[in-house]
Amino acid sequence: GQQVMQIPQYQHVQEGEDFTTYCNSSTTLSNIQWYKQRPGGHPVFLIQLVKSGEVKKQKRLTFQFGEAKKNSSLHITATQTTDVGTYFCAGRGGTASKLTFGTGTRLQVTL
Amino acid sequence: NAGVTQTPKFQVLKTGQSMTLQCAQDMNHEYMSWYRQDPGMGLRLIHYSVGAGITDQGEVPNGYNVSRSTTEDFPLRLLSAAPSQTSVYFCASSSTSALTGELFFGEGSRLTVL
């Protein structure tokens, strides 16, 4: 079955440093979504990418979808303590309606 | 709007007991799903439904049953709880366009099986 892996599993940065998490799928994806989960909370949708090579920005967050539609990345510029949480990618393969989540990257930001 | 509502928020069970986690959404979403979250394993899909009367298995369906008699409700049943089912459970729903819709999650149900 479809597998989605994320690296790193955990990252600890100083406030102001950049952060990147990478997502890799074992199969080609029709689209990919990114979610953020604050400690003790539930996942909240951030963005969806659909096109090969697509790049989208949300303020300090930059999302990319690979040319082969099998990988994606989330880059945060100049992290803030409010960025703390776990970031998940989630992908759909082909015509499947179900969403497969990656293993997540937990981000810790300290002053 | 309430969005996706899960009950209970916390539950402790003994091995072998049964229980139902309730999930209701008021957004008229066709797609509903259940995930479990365990440390280091992300969110794993248990069961999902693309509409009333239709359910299908996800990655980890064993030990769980679901039904979808209405658009609004998607309960998850544990017939005979096991310690391996100790986890945080999330219900999520999505719009009719299940192939592209974002998921809206409930606040989660933390289950401990002793």
XYZ file of C-alpha atoms in Angstrom:
225
model
C 0.000 0.000 0.000
C 0.858 3.640 -0.206
C 3.427 4.825 2.323
C 4.338 8.394 3.165
C 7.474 9.132 5.137
C 8.672 12.383 6.615
C 12.082 13.527 7.746
C 13.288 14.584 10.165
C 11.159 13.072 12.900
C 12.099 15.883 15.267
C 13.892 19.204 15.004
C 14.840 21.721 17.637
C 15.757 25.225 16.452
C 16.489 28.595 17.953
C 13.956 31.276 17.223
C 14.881 33.016 13.990
C 16.443 29.949 12.371
C 14.926 28.312 9.316
C 13.260 24.903 9.304
C 12.460 22.387 6.571
C 10.558 19.109 6.642
C 10.522 16.669 3.738
C 7.790 14.287 2.693
C 8.298 11.265 0.424
C 5.652 8.938 -0.991
C 6.153 5.416 -2.286
C 3.642 6.126 -5.067
C 2.690 9.061 -7.273
C 0.226 11.383 -5.597
C -2.729 13.186 -7.117
C -2.409 15.918 -4.515
C -0.719 16.576 -1.203
C -1.888 18.455 1.842
C -0.070 19.828 4.865
C -1.422 20.008 8.410
C -0.169 21.476 11.669
C -0.940 20.018 15.069
C -0.184 22.074 18.149
C 0.754 20.149 21.315
C -2.408 18.627 22.779
C -4.479 19.745 19.809
C -5.871 18.333 16.619
C -4.465 18.618 13.083
C -5.408 21.787 11.247
C -5.256 22.129 7.474
C -2.592 24.466 6.097
C -2.546 24.042 2.331
C -3.043 21.739 -0.642
C -0.776 21.308 -3.658
C -2.036 19.705 -6.840
C 0.247 20.496 -9.763
C 3.648 19.036 -10.500
C 6.373 21.463 -9.373
C 3.864 23.717 -7.623
C 5.136 26.224 -5.072
C 2.863 28.086 -2.667
C 3.667 30.584 0.056
C 1.856 31.557 3.213
C 3.757 34.378 4.909
C 6.913 32.672 6.250
C 5.863 29.195 5.056
C 6.816 27.864 1.605
C 5.361 24.625 0.281
C 6.660 22.694 -2.720
C 5.345 19.711 -4.665
C 7.947 17.708 -6.541
C 8.051 17.393 -10.303
C 7.328 13.663 -10.097
C 4.517 14.280 -7.574
C 6.099 11.849 -5.127
C 7.667 14.310 -2.711
C 6.980 17.602 -1.040
C 8.572 20.008 1.391
C 7.597 22.669 3.880
C 10.083 25.422 4.660
C 9.625 27.936 7.460
C 11.750 31.082 7.345
C 12.798 32.723 10.597
C 10.897 30.445 12.963
C 8.892 31.837 15.854
C 7.730 30.172 19.047
C 4.227 30.104 17.570
C 5.503 27.636 14.946
C 5.905 24.928 17.594
C 3.976 21.771 16.769
C 3.973 18.718 14.563
C 3.726 19.149 10.815
C 2.150 16.399 8.755
C 1.974 15.899 5.039
C -0.885 13.809 3.669
C -1.321 12.488 0.185
C -3.901 10.912 -2.059
C -2.823 8.428 -4.685
C -4.555 8.211 -8.054
C -8.329 8.137 -7.745
C -8.295 7.086 -4.095
C -10.375 9.225 -1.815
C -8.572 8.253 1.361
C -5.778 10.429 2.651
C -2.558 8.815 3.872
C -0.635 10.815 6.450
C 3.095 11.021 6.813
C 4.805 10.206 10.072
C 5.100 13.880 11.000
C 7.916 16.214 12.008
C 7.836 17.689 15.482
C 9.265 21.196 15.635
C 10.480 22.739 18.865
C 11.478 26.419 18.879
C 13.291 28.019 21.774
C 14.268 31.624 22.425
C -20.882 25.959 13.732
C -19.803 23.033 15.873
C -17.831 21.402 13.024
C -16.753 17.874 13.987
C -17.741 16.746 17.466
C -16.231 13.704 19.145
C -17.316 12.081 22.383
C -16.056 11.095 24.836
C -12.829 13.103 25.136
C -11.318 10.607 27.575
C -12.109 6.969 28.306
C -10.491 4.201 30.306
C -11.462 0.625 29.494
C -10.514 -2.785 30.762
C -9.318 -5.407 28.325
C -12.266 -7.116 26.684
C -14.751 -4.312 27.230
C -16.584 -2.767 24.316
C -17.328 0.849 23.599
C -18.313 3.269 20.873
C -16.581 6.519 20.026
C -19.093 8.958 18.644
C -18.445 11.387 15.801
C -20.864 13.897 14.377
C -20.418 16.691 11.852
C -22.793 19.483 10.914
C -21.144 20.580 7.660
C -23.023 18.146 5.396
C -19.752 16.477 4.475
C -19.954 13.256 2.503
C -16.532 11.961 3.480
C -15.781 10.903 7.055
C -12.883 8.993 8.509
C -11.291 7.719 11.695
C -7.579 7.928 12.473
C -5.546 6.788 15.396
C -2.438 8.636 16.502
C 0.416 6.929 18.285
C 3.822 8.432 19.172
C 6.224 8.305 16.241
C 3.650 6.754 13.904
C 1.704 9.729 12.712
C -1.959 9.377 11.883
C -3.094 5.990 10.648
C -6.392 5.518 8.878
C -8.741 3.006 10.495
C -11.942 3.231 8.444
C -13.507 5.760 6.149
C -16.784 6.467 4.417
C -17.552 8.341 1.209
C -21.253 8.640 1.960
C -24.164 7.264 3.938
C -24.345 3.488 3.678
C -20.772 3.160 2.363
C -17.735 2.282 4.466
C -14.298 0.943 3.683
C -11.186 -0.167 5.509
C -8.091 1.913 5.999
C -4.582 0.848 7.020
C -5.381 -0.533 10.488
C -9.019 -1.723 10.565
C -8.635 -4.842 12.732
C -10.519 -4.655 16.023
C -12.749 -1.782 14.879
C -16.170 -1.586 13.263
C -17.932 1.395 11.717
C -21.288 2.198 10.213
C -22.671 5.208 8.366
C -26.444 5.264 8.596
C -26.644 9.051 8.243
C -24.503 11.730 6.630
C -23.885 13.362 10.002
C -22.732 10.440 12.146
C -19.847 7.991 11.895
C -19.394 5.982 15.113
C -16.345 3.796 15.736
C -16.910 0.607 17.706
C -14.354 -1.387 19.651
C -15.915 -4.816 20.182
C -13.304 -6.225 22.584
C -10.752 -3.661 23.656
C -7.070 -4.584 23.818
C -4.115 -2.663 25.324
C -2.769 -2.200 21.771
C -5.786 0.019 21.109
C -4.607 2.576 23.650
C -4.284 5.668 21.501
C -5.696 9.053 20.597
C -8.503 8.757 18.069
C -9.455 11.491 15.635
C -12.540 11.712 13.506
C -12.294 13.869 10.390
C -14.662 14.916 7.631
C -14.319 16.445 4.205
C -16.562 17.996 1.588
C -18.258 16.166 -1.268
C -15.153 16.547 -3.367
C -13.396 13.809 -1.436
C -10.500 13.710 -3.882
C -9.395 17.235 -3.072
C -11.157 18.390 0.070
C -9.329 19.384 3.213
C -10.020 17.386 6.349
C -11.696 18.957 9.349
C -10.752 17.154 12.548
C -12.534 16.704 15.822
C -10.691 17.433 19.045
C -9.812 13.804 19.619
C -10.682 11.022 22.045
C -7.959 9.687 24.311
C -8.524 5.998 25.031
C -6.616 3.935 27.568
C -7.091 0.171 27.705
C -5.812 -1.496 30.863
